[in-house]
CSV table of C-alpha atoms in Angstrom, one decimal:
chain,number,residue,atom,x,y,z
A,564,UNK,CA,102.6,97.4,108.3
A,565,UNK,CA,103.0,93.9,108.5
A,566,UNK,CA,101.9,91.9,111.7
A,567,UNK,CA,105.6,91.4,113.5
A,568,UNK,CA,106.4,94.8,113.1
A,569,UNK,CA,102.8,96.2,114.2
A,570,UNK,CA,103.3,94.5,117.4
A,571,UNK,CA,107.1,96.2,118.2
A,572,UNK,CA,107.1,99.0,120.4
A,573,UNK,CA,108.5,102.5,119.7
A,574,UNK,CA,111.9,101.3,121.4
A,575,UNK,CA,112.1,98.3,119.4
A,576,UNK,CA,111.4,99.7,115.9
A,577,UNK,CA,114.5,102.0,116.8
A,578,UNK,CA,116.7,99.5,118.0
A,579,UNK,CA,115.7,97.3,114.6
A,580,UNK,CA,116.8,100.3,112.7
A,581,UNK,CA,119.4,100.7,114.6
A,582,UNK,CA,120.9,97.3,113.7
A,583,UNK,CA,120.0,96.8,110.2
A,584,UNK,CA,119.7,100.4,109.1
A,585,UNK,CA,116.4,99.5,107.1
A,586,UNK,CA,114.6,102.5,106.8
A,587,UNK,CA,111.8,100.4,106.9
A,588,UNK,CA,111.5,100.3,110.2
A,589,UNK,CA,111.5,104.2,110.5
A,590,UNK,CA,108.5,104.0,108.1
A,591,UNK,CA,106.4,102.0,110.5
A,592,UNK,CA,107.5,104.6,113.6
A,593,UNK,CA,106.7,107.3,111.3
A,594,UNK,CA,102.8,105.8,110.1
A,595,UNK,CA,102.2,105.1,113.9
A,596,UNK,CA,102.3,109.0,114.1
A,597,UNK,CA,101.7,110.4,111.4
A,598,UNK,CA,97.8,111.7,111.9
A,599,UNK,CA,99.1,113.0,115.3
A,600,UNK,CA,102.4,115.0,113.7
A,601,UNK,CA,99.4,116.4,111.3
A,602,UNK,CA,97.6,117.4,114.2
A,603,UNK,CA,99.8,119.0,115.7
A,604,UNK,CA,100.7,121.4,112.3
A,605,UNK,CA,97.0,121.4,112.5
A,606,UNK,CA,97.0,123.3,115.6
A,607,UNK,CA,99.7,125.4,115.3
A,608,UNK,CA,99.1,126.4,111.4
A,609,UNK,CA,95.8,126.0,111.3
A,610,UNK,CA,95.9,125.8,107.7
A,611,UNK,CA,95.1,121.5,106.0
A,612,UNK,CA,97.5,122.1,102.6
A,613,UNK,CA,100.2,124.2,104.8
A,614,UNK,CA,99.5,121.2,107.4
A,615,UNK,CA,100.3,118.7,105.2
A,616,UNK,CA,103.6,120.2,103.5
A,617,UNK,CA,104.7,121.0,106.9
A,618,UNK,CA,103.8,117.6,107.7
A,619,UNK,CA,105.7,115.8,105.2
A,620,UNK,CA,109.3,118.4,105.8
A,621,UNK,CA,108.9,117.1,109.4
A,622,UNK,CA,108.7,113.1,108.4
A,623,UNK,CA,111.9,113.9,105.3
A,624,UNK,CA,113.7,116.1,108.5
A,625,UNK,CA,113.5,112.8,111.0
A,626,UNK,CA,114.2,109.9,107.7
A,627,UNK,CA,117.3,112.4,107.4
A,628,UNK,CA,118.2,112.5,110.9
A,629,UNK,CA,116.9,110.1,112.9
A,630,UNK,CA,120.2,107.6,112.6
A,631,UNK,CA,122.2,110.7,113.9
A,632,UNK,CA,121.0,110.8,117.5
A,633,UNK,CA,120.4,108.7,120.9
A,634,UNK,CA,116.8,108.8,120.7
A,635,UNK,CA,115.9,107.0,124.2
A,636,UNK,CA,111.7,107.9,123.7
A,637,UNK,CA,110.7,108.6,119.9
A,638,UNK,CA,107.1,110.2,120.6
A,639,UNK,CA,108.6,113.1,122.7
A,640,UNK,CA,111.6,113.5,120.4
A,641,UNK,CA,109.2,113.2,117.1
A,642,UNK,CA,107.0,116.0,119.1
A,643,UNK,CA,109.4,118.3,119.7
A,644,UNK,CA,110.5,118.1,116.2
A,645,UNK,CA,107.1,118.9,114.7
A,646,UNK,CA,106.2,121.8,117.2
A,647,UNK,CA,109.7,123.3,116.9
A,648,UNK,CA,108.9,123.4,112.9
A,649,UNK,CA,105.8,124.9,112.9
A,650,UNK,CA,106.5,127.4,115.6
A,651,UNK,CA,109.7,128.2,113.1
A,652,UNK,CA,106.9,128.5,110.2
A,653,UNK,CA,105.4,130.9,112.5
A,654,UNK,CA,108.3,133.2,113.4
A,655,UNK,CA,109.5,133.2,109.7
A,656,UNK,CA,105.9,135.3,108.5
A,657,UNK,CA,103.7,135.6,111.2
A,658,UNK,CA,101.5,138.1,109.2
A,659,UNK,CA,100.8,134.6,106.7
A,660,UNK,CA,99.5,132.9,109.7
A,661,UNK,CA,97.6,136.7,111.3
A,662,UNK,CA,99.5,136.1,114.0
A,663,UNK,CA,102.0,138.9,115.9
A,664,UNK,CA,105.0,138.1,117.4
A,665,UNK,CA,102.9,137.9,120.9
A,666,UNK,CA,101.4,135.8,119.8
A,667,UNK,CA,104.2,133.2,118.7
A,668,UNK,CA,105.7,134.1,122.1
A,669,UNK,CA,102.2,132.8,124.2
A,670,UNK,CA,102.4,129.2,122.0
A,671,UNK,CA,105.8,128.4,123.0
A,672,UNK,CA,105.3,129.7,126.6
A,673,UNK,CA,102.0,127.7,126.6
A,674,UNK,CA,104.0,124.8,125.3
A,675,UNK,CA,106.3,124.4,128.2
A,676,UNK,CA,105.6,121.9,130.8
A,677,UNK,CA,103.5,123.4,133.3
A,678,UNK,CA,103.8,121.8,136.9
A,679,UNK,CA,99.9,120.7,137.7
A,680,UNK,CA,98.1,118.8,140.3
A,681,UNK,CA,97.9,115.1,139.8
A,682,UNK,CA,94.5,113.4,140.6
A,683,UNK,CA,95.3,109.7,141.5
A,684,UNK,CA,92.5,107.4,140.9
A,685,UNK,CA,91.3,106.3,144.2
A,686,UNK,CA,91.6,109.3,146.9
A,687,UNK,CA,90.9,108.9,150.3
A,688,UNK,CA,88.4,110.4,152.4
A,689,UNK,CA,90.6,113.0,153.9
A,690,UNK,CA,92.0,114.2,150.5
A,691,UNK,CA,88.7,114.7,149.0
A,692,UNK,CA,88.1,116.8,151.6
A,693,UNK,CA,90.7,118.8,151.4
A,694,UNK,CA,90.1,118.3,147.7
A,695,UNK,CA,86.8,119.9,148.3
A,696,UNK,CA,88.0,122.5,150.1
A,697,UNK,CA,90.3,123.6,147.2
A,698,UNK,CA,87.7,123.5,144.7
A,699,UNK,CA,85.9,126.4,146.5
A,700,UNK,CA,88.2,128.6,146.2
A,701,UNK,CA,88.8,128.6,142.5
A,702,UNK,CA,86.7,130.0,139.8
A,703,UNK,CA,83.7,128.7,139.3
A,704,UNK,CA,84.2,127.1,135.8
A,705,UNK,CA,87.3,125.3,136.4
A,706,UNK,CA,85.5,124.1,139.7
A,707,UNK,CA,82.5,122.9,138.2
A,708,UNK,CA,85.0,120.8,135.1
A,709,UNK,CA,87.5,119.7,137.5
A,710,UNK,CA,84.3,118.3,139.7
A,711,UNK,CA,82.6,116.5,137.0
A,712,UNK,CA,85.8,115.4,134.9
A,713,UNK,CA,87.6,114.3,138.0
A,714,UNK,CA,85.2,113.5,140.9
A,715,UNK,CA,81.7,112.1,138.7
A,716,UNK,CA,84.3,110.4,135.7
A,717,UNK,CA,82.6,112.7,133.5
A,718,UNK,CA,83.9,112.8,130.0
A,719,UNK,CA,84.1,116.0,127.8
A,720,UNK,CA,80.8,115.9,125.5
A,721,UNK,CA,79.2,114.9,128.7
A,722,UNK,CA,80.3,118.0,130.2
A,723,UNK,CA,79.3,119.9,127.3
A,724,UNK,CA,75.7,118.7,127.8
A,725,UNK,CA,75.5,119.9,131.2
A,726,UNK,CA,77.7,123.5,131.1
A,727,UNK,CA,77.1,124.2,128.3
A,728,UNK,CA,80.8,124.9,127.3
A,729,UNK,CA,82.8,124.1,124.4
A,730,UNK,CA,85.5,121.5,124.4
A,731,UNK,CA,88.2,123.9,124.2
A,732,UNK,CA,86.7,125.7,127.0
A,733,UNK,CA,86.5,122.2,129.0
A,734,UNK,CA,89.8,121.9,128.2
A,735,UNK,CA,91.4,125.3,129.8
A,736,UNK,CA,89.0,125.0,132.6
A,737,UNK,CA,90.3,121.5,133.7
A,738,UNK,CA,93.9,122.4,132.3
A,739,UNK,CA,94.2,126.2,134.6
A,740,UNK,CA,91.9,125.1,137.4
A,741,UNK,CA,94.6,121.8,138.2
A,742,UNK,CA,97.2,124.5,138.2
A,743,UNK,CA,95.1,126.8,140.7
A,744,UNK,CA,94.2,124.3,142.7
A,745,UNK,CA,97.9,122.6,143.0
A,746,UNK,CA,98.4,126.3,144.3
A,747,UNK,CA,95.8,126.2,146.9
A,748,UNK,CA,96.0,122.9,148.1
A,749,UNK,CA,99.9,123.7,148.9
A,750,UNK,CA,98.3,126.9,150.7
A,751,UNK,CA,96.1,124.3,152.9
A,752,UNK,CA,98.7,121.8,153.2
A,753,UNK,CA,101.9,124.3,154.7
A,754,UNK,CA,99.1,126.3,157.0
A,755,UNK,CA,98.1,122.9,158.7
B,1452,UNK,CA,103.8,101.9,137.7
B,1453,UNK,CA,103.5,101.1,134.3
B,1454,UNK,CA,104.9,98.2,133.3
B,1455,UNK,CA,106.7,97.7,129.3
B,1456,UNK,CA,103.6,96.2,128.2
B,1457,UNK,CA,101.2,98.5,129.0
B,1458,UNK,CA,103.8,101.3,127.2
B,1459,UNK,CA,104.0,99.3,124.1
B,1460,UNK,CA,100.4,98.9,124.2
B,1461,UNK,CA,99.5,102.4,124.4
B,1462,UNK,CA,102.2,103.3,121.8
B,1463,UNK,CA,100.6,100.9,119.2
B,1464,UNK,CA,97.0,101.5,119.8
B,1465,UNK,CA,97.3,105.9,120.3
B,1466,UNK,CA,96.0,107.0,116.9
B,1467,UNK,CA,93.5,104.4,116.9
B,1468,UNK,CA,92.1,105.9,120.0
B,1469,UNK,CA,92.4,109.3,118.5
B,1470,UNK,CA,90.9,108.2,115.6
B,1471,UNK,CA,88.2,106.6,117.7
B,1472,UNK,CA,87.6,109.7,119.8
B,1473,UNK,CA,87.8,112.1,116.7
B,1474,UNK,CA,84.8,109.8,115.0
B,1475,UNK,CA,82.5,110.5,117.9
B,1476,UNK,CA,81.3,107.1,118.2
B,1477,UNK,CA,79.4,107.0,122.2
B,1478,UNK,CA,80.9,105.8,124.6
B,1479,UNK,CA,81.6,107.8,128.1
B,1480,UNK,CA,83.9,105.8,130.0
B,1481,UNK,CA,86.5,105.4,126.9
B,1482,UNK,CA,86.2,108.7,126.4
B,1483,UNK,CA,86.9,110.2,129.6
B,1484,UNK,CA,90.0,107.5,129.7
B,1485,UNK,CA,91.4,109.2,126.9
B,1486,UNK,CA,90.7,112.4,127.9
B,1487,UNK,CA,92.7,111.8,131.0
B,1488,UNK,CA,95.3,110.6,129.6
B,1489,UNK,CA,96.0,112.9,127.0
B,1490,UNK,CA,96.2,115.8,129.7
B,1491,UNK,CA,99.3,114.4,130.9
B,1492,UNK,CA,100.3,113.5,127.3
B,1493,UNK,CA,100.6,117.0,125.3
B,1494,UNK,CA,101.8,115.5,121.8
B,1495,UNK,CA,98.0,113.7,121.8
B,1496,UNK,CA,96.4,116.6,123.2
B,1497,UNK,CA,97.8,119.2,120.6
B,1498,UNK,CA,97.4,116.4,118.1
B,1499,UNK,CA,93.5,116.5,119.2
B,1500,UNK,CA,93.2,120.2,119.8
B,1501,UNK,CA,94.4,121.0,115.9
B,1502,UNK,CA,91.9,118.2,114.4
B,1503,UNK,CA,88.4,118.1,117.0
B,1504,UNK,CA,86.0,120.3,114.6
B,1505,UNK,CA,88.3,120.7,111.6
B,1506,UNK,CA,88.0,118.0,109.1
B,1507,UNK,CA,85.2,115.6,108.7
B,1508,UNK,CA,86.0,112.1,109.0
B,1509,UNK,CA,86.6,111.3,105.8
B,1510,UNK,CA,88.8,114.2,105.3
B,1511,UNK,CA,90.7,113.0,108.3
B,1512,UNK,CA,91.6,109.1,107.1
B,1513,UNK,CA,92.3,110.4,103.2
B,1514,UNK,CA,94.6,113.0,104.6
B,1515,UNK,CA,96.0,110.0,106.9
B,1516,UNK,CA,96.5,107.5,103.6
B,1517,UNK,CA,98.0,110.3,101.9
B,1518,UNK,CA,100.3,110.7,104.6
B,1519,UNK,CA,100.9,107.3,105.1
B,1520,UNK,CA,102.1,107.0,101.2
B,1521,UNK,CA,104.3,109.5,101.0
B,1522,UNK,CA,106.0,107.8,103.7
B,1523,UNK,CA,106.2,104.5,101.8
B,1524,UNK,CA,107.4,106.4,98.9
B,1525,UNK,CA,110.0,108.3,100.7
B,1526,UNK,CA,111.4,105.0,102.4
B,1527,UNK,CA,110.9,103.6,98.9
B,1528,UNK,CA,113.2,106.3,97.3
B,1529,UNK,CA,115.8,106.3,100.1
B,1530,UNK,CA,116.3,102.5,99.6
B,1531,UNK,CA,116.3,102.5,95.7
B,1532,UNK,CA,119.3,105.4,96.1
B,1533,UNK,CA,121.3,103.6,98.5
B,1534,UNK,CA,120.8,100.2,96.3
B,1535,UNK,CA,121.6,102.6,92.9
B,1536,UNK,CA,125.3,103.6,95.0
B,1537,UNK,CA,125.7,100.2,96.0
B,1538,UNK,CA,125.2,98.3,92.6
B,1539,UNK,CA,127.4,100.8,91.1
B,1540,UNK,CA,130.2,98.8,89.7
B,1541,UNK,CA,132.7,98.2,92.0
B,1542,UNK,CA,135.7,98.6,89.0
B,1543,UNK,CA,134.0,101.9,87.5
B,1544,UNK,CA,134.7,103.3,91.2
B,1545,UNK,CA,138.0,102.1,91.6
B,1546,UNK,CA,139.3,103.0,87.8
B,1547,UNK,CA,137.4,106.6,88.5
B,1548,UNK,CA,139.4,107.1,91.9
B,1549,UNK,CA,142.9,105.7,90.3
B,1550,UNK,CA,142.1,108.2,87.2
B,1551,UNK,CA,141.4,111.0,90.3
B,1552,UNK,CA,144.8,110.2,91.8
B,1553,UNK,CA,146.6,110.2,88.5
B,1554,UNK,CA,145.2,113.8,88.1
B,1555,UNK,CA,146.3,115.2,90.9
B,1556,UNK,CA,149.5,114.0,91.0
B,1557,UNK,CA,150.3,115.0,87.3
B,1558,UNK,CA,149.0,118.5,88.1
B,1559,UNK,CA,151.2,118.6,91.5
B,1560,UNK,CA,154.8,117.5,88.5
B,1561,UNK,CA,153.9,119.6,86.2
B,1562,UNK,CA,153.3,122.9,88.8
B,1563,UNK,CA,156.7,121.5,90.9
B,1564,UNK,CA,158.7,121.8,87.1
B,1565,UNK,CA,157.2,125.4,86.2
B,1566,UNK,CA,158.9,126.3,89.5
């Protein structure tokens, strides 16, 4: 990528497309992401050579179709593009991947946008004790996570150290205990 | 509220930070940054989740160059067709649409004669 474009944003690349219809510019978007779009056939297919050809169907799907829509935010259309293929990989022979149709089900509910508490940066005295209050009465895992990620600025590997917990475990904990304690919290709020 | 800037920013420099983060080079306070954001940001964290343990590093940037090159030489294919159709002699289209024309009218005569 050469300097002027590395410096565009996603919108801008677009737009440059857009108005020259250079498929050069859809090259740059497409390098900016293309570890991530790996990744994320990573995840779902678990599989590096099947990653890759997946992969590169995704990038040939979006050079074919990209000057076809309004695309006002590239990264979320260019995700749901990738997930959508691999969980159709999945549904076409879910016995290559040892996975039922359950299974395939659980991803795409997982993959839904899940409302969750937000934890703003600076909180005031009275909201981390409420906060507090909260965090007691969710398991103790997804306590003890949200607690160090949140309230000590822990990171992961830090975490790790002191749990003892994997980073996928980290991961759920923070990810379910935000959701069980946006529950709570509403619980403390609406009975005060 | 995050200003343009800081969105262009973070859409330039993302897989860099992934990258960074995936090499495991210390350094807390980055890391928890990242971490943060990517749980409000589930193309990173999927992204993250499918390559954290699975490749070494080097694994990781060959399989990114490969990538990377098959884009160049997809745009590089798409351009050299679309310059192949558009270098294609204006006349030879013309005379081969003219001949096209001439074809199906004589084939509309001579069915409108049988009759």
């Amino acid at each position: 990528m050469s300097t002027t474009e590395a410096t565009f944003s996603d919108h801008e690349l677009l737009e440059h497309f857009k108005k020259s219809n250079d498929s050069k510019f859809i090259g740059f978007l497409l390098k900016r992401y293309s570890l991530m779009v790996f990744g994320v056939c990573m995840k779902y297919l678990k599989d590096v050579s099947i990653s890759e050809d997946a992969t590169q169907t995704i990038f040939e799907k979006v050079i074919r179709e990209i000057g076809k829509y309004e695309i006002p935010y590239f990264k979320s259309w260019l995700y749901s593009v990738a997930k959508n293929h691999c969980l159709m990989e999945l549904r076409k022979s879910p016995s290559k991947f040892n996975m039922s149709s359950d299974d395939i089900s659980t991803l795409e509910i997982q993959s839904e946008d899940i409302q969750e508490i937000e934890f703003e940066d600076s909180l005031k005295e009275e909201q981390i004790k409420t906060l507090r209050a909260g965090l007691e009465q969710i398991k103790k895992e997804q306590s003890q996570c949200l607690n160090l990620f949140y309230l000590q600025h822990k990171s992961y590997k830090e975490i790790e150290k002191i749990t003892g917990f994997t980073f996928r475990e980290i991961k759920s904990h923070i990810q379910n205990g935000k959701r069980n304690l946006r529950i709570i919290l509403n619980k403390i709020q609406h009975d005060q | 509220m995050i200003n343009k800037q800081e969105i262009k920013k973070h859409e330039i420099n993302q897989q860099d930070r992934l990258l960074d983060y995936l090499r495991g080079i210390p350094n807390n306070e980055k890391d928890h940054a990242f971490e943060k954001q990517m749980l409000n940001d589930p193309f990173t964290a999927d992204a993250l989740e499918g390559l954290y343990g699975q490749m070494s590093n080097v694994q990781i940037e060959e399989t990114q160059k490969k990538l990377n090159s098959f884009i160049n030489q997809r745009i590089k294919n798409k351009k050299h067709r679309k310059n192949q159709l558009l270098s294609f002699p204006i006349w030879i289209m013309l005379l081969s649409a003219i001949l096209l024309l001439i074809s199906i009218a004589g084939f509309i005569i001579i069915k409108l004669l049988k009759d």
